[in-house]
Amino acid sequence: FFVADHDVLTSGEILALLAEGVHAPRPLVLSGPVTSALAKLPYVGQKVAMFLKDRVYDVAGLERLGLRARMSAREALLRTAAYYRS
């Protein structure tokens, strides 16, 4: 899925918001050398590398088409997590 908003969220912030929404502990943050080593492992490395890259999506094109978000990305993530928690 894509998370896009004027408020840019990193992958870590998205995961932290989802954890907060389901009342789980914040995700573990590994040091740079550990994540670099994990990213080089076969198979697992691809999965780790996906979370190391922050992607930013521009919503200007959607807005030019007349599409507007009804809520912020933060609120949407918290609501989604609450839905799955219940």
Short mmCIF file of N, CA and C in Angstrom, two decimals, residues 4 6 57-68:
data_model
loop_
_atom_site.label_atom_id
_atom_site.label_comp_id
_atom_site.label_asym_id
_atom_site.label_seq_id
_atom_site.Cartn_x
_atom_site.Cartn_y
_atom_site.Cartn_z
N ALA A 4 0.48 8.40 1.55
CA ALA A 4 0.88 9.69 1.00
C ALA A 4 0.10 10.80 1.67
N HIS A 6 0.64 15.37 2.82
CA HIS A 6 1.55 16.52 2.85
C HIS A 6 2.55 16.36 3.97
N TYR A 57 5.76 10.04 -1.56
CA TYR A 57 4.86 10.16 -2.69
C TYR A 57 4.23 11.54 -2.69
N ASP A 58 4.19 12.15 -3.85
CA ASP A 58 3.64 13.49 -4.01
C ASP A 58 2.14 13.39 -4.27
N VAL A 59 1.34 14.09 -3.49
CA VAL A 59 -0.11 14.05 -3.64
C VAL A 59 -0.64 15.15 -4.54
N ALA A 60 0.23 15.99 -5.08
CA ALA A 60 -0.21 17.13 -5.90
C ALA A 60 -1.00 16.67 -7.13
N GLY A 61 -0.57 15.60 -7.78
CA GLY A 61 -1.28 15.09 -8.95
C GLY A 61 -2.69 14.64 -8.61
N LEU A 62 -2.85 13.98 -7.49
CA LEU A 62 -4.19 13.56 -7.05
C LEU A 62 -5.07 14.77 -6.76
N GLU A 63 -4.48 15.77 -6.14
CA GLU A 63 -5.25 16.97 -5.82
C GLU A 63 -5.66 17.73 -7.07
N ARG A 64 -4.81 17.71 -8.10
CA ARG A 64 -5.18 18.36 -9.37
C ARG A 64 -6.39 17.67 -10.00
N LEU A 65 -6.56 16.38 -9.71
CA LEU A 65 -7.72 15.64 -10.21
C LEU A 65 -8.96 15.85 -9.34
N GLY A 66 -8.80 16.62 -8.28
CA GLY A 66 -9.93 16.90 -7.40
C GLY A 66 -10.06 15.95 -6.22
N LEU A 67 -9.08 15.06 -6.06
CA LEU A 67 -9.12 14.11 -4.94
C LEU A 67 -8.47 14.74 -3.71
N ARG A 68 -9.15 14.70 -2.61
CA ARG A 68 -8.64 15.25 -1.36
C ARG A 68 -8.81 14.21 -0.26
#
